[in-house]
Amino acid sequence: MSVTVRFAPSPTGFLHIGGARTALFNYLYARHFGGTFRLRIEDTDRARSTKEAVTAILDGLAWLGLDHDGEIVMQSERAPRHAEVARQLLAAGRAYYCYCSPEELAAMRAKQKAEGRSMRYDGTWRDRDPGEAPKDVPPVIRLKAPQSGETIIHDHVQGEVTVANAQLDDLIILRADGTPTYNLSVVVDDHDMGITHVIRGDDHLNNAFRQTQIYRALEWHVPEFAHVPLIHDASGAKMSKRRGTVAVDAYREMGYLPEALRNYLVRLGWSHGDDEIISTEDAIRWFDIKDVGRAAARFDPAKLDNVNAHYIREADDARLLALVAERLEAQLGRTLSEVERERLFKAMPGLKPRAKTIVELADKAWFYVAPRPIQPTPDAAKLLKPEARHLLGELAAYLNEAEWQAGALEQRLRDFADSKNVKFGAVAQPLRAALTGSTASPGIFEVMEALGQDESLGRITDAAGGAG
C-alpha cells in the first residue's frame, strides 16, 4: 500500500512549534516510504480563521522546507460534500434527525449531573417516530453510534487503545443550520484525499474513536493512526504562548536555521541511537513513526542553540552573509556597500564558529561595518589610555608599508613591540579595541586582513587621535 499522509492545521494563528513537528513527522514518513504528503487547511471555524494565519502557516512550512504534494485542500470549500455524506448516512439508517431544543439538552445535562452520571446525549430521538417531530425546531443529524461492544484503535505510537461504546453518545454530524461538524469533515476529507495514515498530536486521540465509528458506519477503510505526545517546556508544562516562544516564525526571527530546527524537532520524541546531529536526508532514511515514544518530549532551548551552532559552522559563507547583511542593513538603515559585503565574506570563517544564532552572528559582525569612529565598550575604552594611543599612532605609520596578510601582519606587530621594548599584549590589546571596539573578537590579524589596509589604518588613527 502506498503511503499518503496529511498535515491539517487550523488557521487561527501562527504555525505552532508542535504543529511544525507534526508536519515534519508526516513529511518524513511520506518521504521515507516514497509516498505523498498533503496539506489541508481546516478553516471551518469562520469566526477565528484568517487569511493572515493561512499565510503564516504556508510561510512557516516553506521556510522549514516541508514541501507538500498536490493542491492545498481548503476544508471550508468542501462543506457541501460533508453535508452530502451526512445525508447518505441518514438515508442508510445509520444516522437520524434529532429535534431536541437547546433547553431540552440543557435540562438533560443538568439531570445527569445531579445524578452523578457523565453528561451525554441520551438518544431521545434515536428510535423515535419522526412524525412526532415539532414543527418549529430545526433538526440536527446525529450518528447512530454502536451502543455495545468496544471501539479499538491500533495506534502506531500509543499501542492498542480501547473505549467502551457505551461511553460514547450519538454525536452530531450535521448542525441544524446545515453545517458539518469537525469529526465528520475530517473523516470525509481524509477518505476523499486517500489518506492512509493519520499522524497528529495525542490531543486528538479521543476524536479517533468518534472518527472510527463514522468510517465504519460509511463502510469506508479506516486509516492507520499515530497519536504523537505533545511537546512540553522545560518545566514539564504544555508549551503555550503564555509560557514561552511557540511560533515558528519567532524562531526564524531569533536567528535559527531551518535545517537546525528540523534536526532539533525530529529528536523530540524520536531518536536514532545517540545521534544528535541528523541531516534531513538521514532522517528520511531512518524515520518511522512506530519508533516515536509515548512520553511527552521536553523542549530545551540550550540544546537547540547547540544544534543551531553546528549548522551555522557548516553553512555556506555566502548564505550566512546574506542572512547577516539583512539584519545589519536594518540596523544601519542603509544598504551595505560591495566593499562591506566583501569584508564580511572574508570575515565569515572567523565569525561563524563564535555564534549560536544568526542574531548573535550579526552582533559579532557589527564592528566590520560600524561607522567610524568606532565606539569602544567600557572595557575596551580602558585599554585606550594615553600611552596606548601614543603607541597606536606610531603603529599606524609602522604598518603603512606592511604586506596586508594575517601572517605578515602578526610578524610586523611583533617586530614593532620589540622595537618599542614593550610586551606584545601592550600593543595587541589596544589594537583590538581600536579595530573592533571590543575586548573579544576573532583573531586580530584575520580581522585586519578582512577590514583591509585603509579601513584598519583609519580606525587605528581614529583611536590614536583621541589621546588626551
Coordinates of N, CA, C and O in Angstrom, one line a residue, residues 335-449:
T335 N 21.8 50.3 2.7 CA 22.3 49.1 2.1 C 23.8 49.0 2.3 O 24.5 50.0 2.2
L336 N 24.3 47.8 2.5 CA 25.8 47.6 2.6 C 26.4 47.8 1.3 O 25.9 47.5 0.2
S337 N 27.6 48.4 1.3 CA 28.4 48.6 0.1 C 29.0 47.3 -0.3 O 29.1 46.3 0.5
E338 N 29.5 47.2 -1.6 CA 30.2 46.0 -2.0 C 31.4 45.7 -1.2 O 31.8 44.6 -0.9
V339 N 32.1 46.8 -0.8 CA 33.3 46.7 0.0 C 33.0 46.1 1.3 O 33.7 45.2 1.8
E340 N 31.9 46.5 1.9 CA 31.5 46.0 3.2 C 31.1 44.5 3.1 O 31.4 43.7 4.0
R341 N 30.4 44.2 2.0 CA 30.0 42.8 1.8 C 31.2 41.9 1.6 O 31.3 40.8 2.2
E342 N 32.2 42.4 0.9 CA 33.4 41.6 0.7 C 34.1 41.4 2.0 O 34.7 40.4 2.3
R343 N 34.1 42.5 2.8 CA 34.8 42.4 4.1 C 34.1 41.4 5.0 O 34.8 40.6 5.6
L344 N 32.8 41.4 5.0 CA 32.0 40.4 5.8 C 32.3 39.0 5.3 O 32.4 38.0 6.1
F345 N 32.3 38.8 4.0 CA 32.5 37.5 3.4 C 33.9 36.9 3.9 O 34.0 35.8 4.2
K346 N 34.9 37.8 3.8 CA 36.2 37.4 4.2 C 36.3 37.0 5.7 O 37.0 36.1 6.1
A347 N 35.5 37.7 6.5 CA 35.5 37.6 7.9 C 34.7 36.4 8.4 O 34.9 35.9 9.5
M348 N 33.8 35.9 7.5 CA 32.8 34.9 8.0 C 33.4 33.6 8.6 O 32.9 33.1 9.6
P349 N 34.5 33.1 8.0 CA 35.1 31.9 8.6 C 35.6 32.1 10.0 O 35.5 31.1 10.8
G350 N 35.9 33.3 10.4 CA 36.3 33.6 11.8 C 35.2 33.9 12.7 O 35.3 33.7 13.9
L351 N 34.1 34.4 12.1 CA 32.9 34.7 12.9 C 32.0 33.6 13.2 O 31.5 33.4 14.4
K352 N 31.8 32.7 12.3 CA 30.7 31.7 12.5 C 31.0 30.7 13.5 O 30.0 30.2 14.1
P353 N 32.2 30.3 13.9 CA 32.4 29.4 15.0 C 32.1 30.0 16.4 O 32.0 29.3 17.4
R354 N 31.9 31.3 16.4 CA 31.6 32.0 17.7 C 30.2 32.3 17.9 O 29.8 33.0 18.9
A355 N 29.3 31.9 17.0 CA 27.9 32.3 17.2 C 26.9 31.1 17.2 O 27.2 30.1 16.5
K356 N 25.9 31.2 18.0 CA 24.9 30.1 18.1 C 23.6 30.4 17.3 O 22.8 29.5 17.0
T357 N 23.4 31.7 17.0 CA 22.3 32.1 16.2 C 22.7 33.1 15.1 O 23.8 33.7 15.3
I358 N 21.9 33.4 14.1 CA 22.2 34.4 13.2 C 22.2 35.8 13.8 O 22.9 36.7 13.4
V359 N 21.3 36.0 14.8 CA 21.3 37.2 15.5 C 22.6 37.5 16.2 O 23.2 38.6 16.1
E360 N 23.1 36.4 16.9 CA 24.4 36.5 17.5 C 25.5 36.8 16.5 O 26.5 37.5 16.7
L361 N 25.4 36.1 15.4 CA 26.4 36.2 14.3 C 26.4 37.7 13.8 O 27.5 38.3 13.6
A362 N 25.3 38.3 13.6 CA 25.2 39.6 13.1 C 25.7 40.6 14.2 O 26.4 41.6 13.8
D363 N 25.5 40.3 15.5 CA 26.0 41.2 16.5 C 27.5 41.1 16.5 O 28.2 42.2 16.7
K364 N 28.1 39.9 16.3 CA 29.6 39.8 16.3 C 30.2 40.4 15.1 O 31.4 40.7 15.0
A365 N 29.4 40.5 14.0 CA 29.9 41.0 12.7 C 29.7 42.5 12.7 O 30.3 43.2 11.8
W366 N 29.0 43.1 13.6 CA 28.7 44.5 13.5 C 29.9 45.4 13.4 O 29.9 46.4 12.6
F367 N 31.0 45.1 14.1 CA 32.1 46.0 14.1 C 32.7 46.1 12.7 O 33.4 47.1 12.4
Y368 N 32.5 45.1 11.8 CA 33.1 45.2 10.5 C 32.4 46.3 9.6 O 33.0 46.8 8.7
V369 N 31.2 46.7 10.0 CA 30.5 47.7 9.2 C 30.1 48.9 10.0 O 29.5 49.8 9.5
A370 N 30.5 48.9 11.2 CA 30.1 50.0 12.1 C 30.7 51.3 11.6 O 31.9 51.4 11.1
P371 N 30.0 52.4 11.7 CA 30.5 53.7 11.2 C 31.7 54.2 12.1 O 31.7 54.0 13.3
R372 N 32.7 54.8 11.5 CA 33.8 55.4 12.2 C 33.4 56.8 12.8 O 32.5 57.5 12.2
P373 N 34.0 57.2 13.9 CA 34.9 56.4 14.7 C 34.2 55.3 15.5 O 33.1 55.5 15.9
I374 N 34.9 54.2 15.6 CA 34.4 53.1 16.3 C 34.2 53.4 17.8 O 35.1 54.0 18.4
Q375 N 33.0 53.1 18.3 CA 32.7 53.4 19.8 C 33.1 52.2 20.6 O 32.4 51.2 20.5
P376 N 34.1 52.3 21.5 CA 34.5 51.2 22.3 C 33.6 50.9 23.4 O 32.9 51.8 23.9
T377 N 33.5 49.7 23.8 CA 32.7 49.3 25.0 C 33.5 49.9 26.2 O 34.7 50.2 26.1
P378 N 32.9 50.0 27.4 CA 33.6 50.5 28.5 C 34.9 49.7 28.8 O 35.9 50.3 29.2
D379 N 34.8 48.4 28.7 CA 36.1 47.6 29.0 C 37.1 47.9 27.9 O 38.3 47.9 28.2
A380 N 36.7 48.0 26.6 CA 37.7 48.3 25.6 C 38.2 49.7 25.8 O 39.4 49.9 25.5
A381 N 37.4 50.6 26.2 CA 37.9 52.0 26.4 C 39.0 52.1 27.4 O 39.9 52.9 27.3
K382 N 39.0 51.2 28.4 CA 40.0 51.2 29.5 C 41.4 50.8 28.9 O 42.4 51.1 29.5
L383 N 41.4 50.1 27.7 CA 42.6 49.7 27.1 C 43.2 50.9 26.3 O 44.4 50.8 25.9
L384 N 42.4 51.9 26.0 CA 42.9 53.0 25.2 C 43.4 54.2 26.0 O 42.9 55.3 25.9
K385 N 44.3 53.9 26.9 CA 44.9 55.0 27.8 C 45.8 55.8 26.9 O 46.3 55.4 25.8
P386 N 46.2 57.0 27.4 CA 47.1 57.9 26.6 C 48.4 57.2 26.0 O 48.7 57.3 24.9
E387 N 49.0 56.4 26.9 CA 50.2 55.7 26.4 C 49.9 54.7 25.3 O 50.7 54.5 24.3
A388 N 48.8 54.0 25.4 CA 48.4 53.0 24.4 C 48.0 53.8 23.1 O 48.4 53.3 22.0
R389 N 47.4 54.9 23.2 CA 47.0 55.7 22.0 C 48.3 56.2 21.3 O 48.4 56.2 20.1
H390 N 49.2 56.6 22.1 CA 50.5 57.0 21.5 C 51.2 55.9 20.7 O 51.7 56.1 19.6
L391 N 51.2 54.7 21.3 CA 51.7 53.5 20.6 C 51.0 53.3 19.3 O 51.6 53.0 18.3
L392 N 49.6 53.4 19.4 CA 48.8 53.1 18.2 C 49.2 54.2 17.1 O 49.2 53.8 15.9
G393 N 49.4 55.4 17.5 CA 49.8 56.4 16.5 C 51.1 56.0 15.7 O 51.2 56.2 14.5
E394 N 52.0 55.6 16.5 CA 53.3 55.1 15.9 C 53.1 53.9 15.1 O 53.7 53.7 14.0
L395 N 52.2 53.0 15.6 CA 51.9 51.7 14.9 C 51.3 52.0 13.5 O 51.7 51.3 12.5
A396 N 50.5 53.0 13.4 CA 49.8 53.3 12.1 C 50.9 53.6 11.1 O 50.8 53.1 9.9
A397 N 51.9 54.4 11.4 CA 52.9 54.7 10.5 C 53.8 53.5 10.2 O 54.2 53.3 9.0
Y398 N 54.0 52.6 11.2 CA 54.8 51.4 11.0 C 54.2 50.4 10.1 O 54.9 49.7 9.4
L399 N 52.8 50.4 10.1 CA 52.1 49.4 9.3 C 51.8 49.9 7.9 O 51.3 49.2 7.0
N400 N 52.1 51.2 7.6 CA 51.7 51.8 6.4 C 52.3 51.0 5.1 O 51.6 51.0 4.1
E401 N 53.5 50.5 5.3 CA 54.1 49.8 4.1 C 54.0 48.3 4.3 O 54.7 47.5 3.6
A402 N 53.2 47.8 5.2 CA 53.1 46.3 5.5 C 52.4 45.6 4.4 O 51.5 46.1 3.8
E403 N 52.8 44.3 4.3 CA 52.0 43.4 3.4 C 50.8 43.0 4.2 O 50.9 42.5 5.3
W404 N 49.6 43.2 3.6 CA 48.3 43.1 4.4 C 47.8 41.7 4.3 O 46.8 41.4 3.7
Q405 N 48.5 40.9 5.0 CA 48.1 39.4 5.1 C 48.4 39.0 6.6 O 49.3 39.5 7.2
A406 N 47.5 38.2 7.1 CA 47.5 37.9 8.5 C 48.9 37.5 9.1 O 49.3 38.1 10.1
G407 N 49.5 36.6 8.5 CA 50.8 36.1 8.9 C 51.9 37.2 8.9 O 52.6 37.4 9.9
A408 N 51.9 38.0 7.9 CA 52.9 39.1 7.8 C 52.5 40.2 8.8 O 53.5 40.8 9.4
L409 N 51.3 40.5 9.0 CA 50.9 41.5 10.0 C 51.2 41.1 11.4 O 51.7 42.0 12.2
E410 N 51.1 39.8 11.7 CA 51.5 39.4 13.0 C 53.0 39.6 13.3 O 53.4 40.1 14.3
Q411 N 53.8 39.2 12.3 CA 55.2 39.4 12.4 C 55.6 40.9 12.5 O 56.4 41.3 13.3
R412 N 54.9 41.7 11.8 CA 55.1 43.1 11.8 C 54.8 43.7 13.2 O 55.6 44.5 13.7
L413 N 53.7 43.2 13.8 CA 53.3 43.7 15.1 C 54.3 43.3 16.1 O 54.7 44.1 17.1
R414 N 54.8 42.1 16.0 CA 55.8 41.6 17.0 C 57.1 42.4 16.9 O 57.8 42.7 17.9
D415 N 57.5 42.7 15.7 CA 58.7 43.5 15.5 C 58.5 44.9 16.1 O 59.4 45.4 16.7
F416 N 57.3 45.4 15.9 CA 57.0 46.7 16.4 C 57.1 46.7 18.0 O 57.7 47.6 18.6
A417 N 56.5 45.7 18.6 CA 56.6 45.6 20.1 C 58.0 45.5 20.5 O 58.4 46.1 21.5
D418 N 58.8 44.7 19.8 CA 60.2 44.5 20.2 C 61.0 45.9 20.1 O 61.8 46.2 21.0
S419 N 60.7 46.6 19.0 CA 61.4 47.9 18.8 C 61.0 48.9 19.9 O 61.8 49.8 20.1
K420 N 59.9 48.8 20.4 CA 59.4 49.7 21.5 C 59.7 49.2 22.9 O 59.4 49.8 23.9
N421 N 60.3 47.9 22.9 CA 60.6 47.3 24.2 C 59.4 47.2 25.1 O 59.5 47.5 26.3
V422 N 58.2 46.8 24.5 CA 57.0 46.5 25.3 C 56.5 45.1 25.0 O 56.9 44.5 24.0
K423 N 55.7 44.6 25.9 CA 55.2 43.3 25.6 C 54.2 43.3 24.4 O 53.6 44.3 24.2
F424 N 54.1 42.2 23.8 CA 53.2 42.1 22.6 C 51.8 42.5 23.0 O 51.1 43.2 22.2
G425 N 51.3 42.0 24.2 CA 49.9 42.3 24.6 C 49.7 43.8 24.7 O 48.5 44.3 24.6
A426 N 50.7 44.6 25.1 CA 50.6 46.0 25.3 C 50.2 46.7 24.0 O 49.7 47.8 24.0
V427 N 50.5 46.1 22.9 CA 50.2 46.6 21.6 C 48.9 46.0 21.0 O 48.0 46.6 20.6
A428 N 48.9 44.6 21.2 CA 47.8 43.9 20.6 C 46.4 44.2 21.2 O 45.4 44.3 20.5
Q429 N 46.4 44.4 22.5 CA 45.1 44.6 23.2 C 44.5 46.0 22.8 O 43.3 46.1 22.5
P430 N 45.3 47.1 22.9 CA 44.7 48.3 22.4 C 44.4 48.3 20.9 O 43.4 48.9 20.5
L431 N 45.1 47.6 20.1 CA 44.8 47.4 18.7 C 43.5 46.8 18.5 O 42.7 47.2 17.7
R432 N 43.2 45.7 19.3 CA 41.9 45.1 19.2 C 40.8 46.1 19.5 O 39.7 46.1 18.8
A433 N 41.0 46.8 20.6 CA 40.0 47.8 21.0 C 39.8 48.9 19.9 O 38.6 49.3 19.6
A434 N 40.8 49.3 19.3 CA 40.8 50.3 18.2 C 40.0 49.8 17.0 O 39.2 50.5 16.4
L435 N 40.3 48.5 16.6 CA 39.7 48.0 15.4 C 38.3 47.5 15.6 O 37.5 47.6 14.7
T436 N 38.0 46.9 16.7 CA 36.7 46.3 16.9 C 35.8 47.0 18.0 O 34.6 46.7 18.0
G437 N 36.4 47.8 18.8 CA 35.6 48.4 19.9 C 35.3 47.5 21.0 O 34.5 47.8 21.9
S438 N 36.0 46.3 21.0 CA 35.7 45.3 22.0 C 37.0 44.7 22.5 O 38.0 44.9 22.0
T439 N 36.8 43.9 23.6 CA 38.0 43.2 24.1 C 38.0 41.7 23.6 O 38.9 41.0 23.9
A440 N 37.0 41.3 22.9 CA 36.9 40.0 22.4 C 36.4 40.0 20.9 O 35.5 40.7 20.5
S441 N 37.1 39.2 20.1 CA 36.8 39.2 18.6 C 37.6 38.0 18.0 O 38.3 37.3 18.7
P442 N 37.3 37.7 16.8 CA 38.2 36.8 16.1 C 39.6 37.2 16.2 O 39.9 38.3 16.6
G443 N 40.5 36.4 15.7 CA 42.0 36.7 15.7 C 42.2 38.1 15.1 O 41.7 38.4 14.1
I444 N 43.0 38.9 15.8 CA 43.1 40.3 15.4 C 43.8 40.5 14.0 O 43.5 41.4 13.3
F445 N 44.6 39.5 13.6 CA 45.2 39.6 12.3 C 44.3 39.2 11.2 O 44.3 39.8 10.1
E446 N 43.4 38.3 11.5 CA 42.4 38.0 10.4 C 41.4 39.1 10.3 O 40.9 39.4 9.3
V447 N 41.2 39.8 11.5 CA 40.3 41.0 11.5 C 40.9 42.0 10.6 O 40.2 42.7 9.7
M448 N 42.2 42.3 10.8 CA 42.9 43.3 10.0 C 42.9 43.0 8.5 O 42.6 43.8 7.6
E449 N 43.1 41.7 8.2 CA 43.1 41.3 6.8 C 41.7 41.5 6.2 O 41.6 41.9 5.0

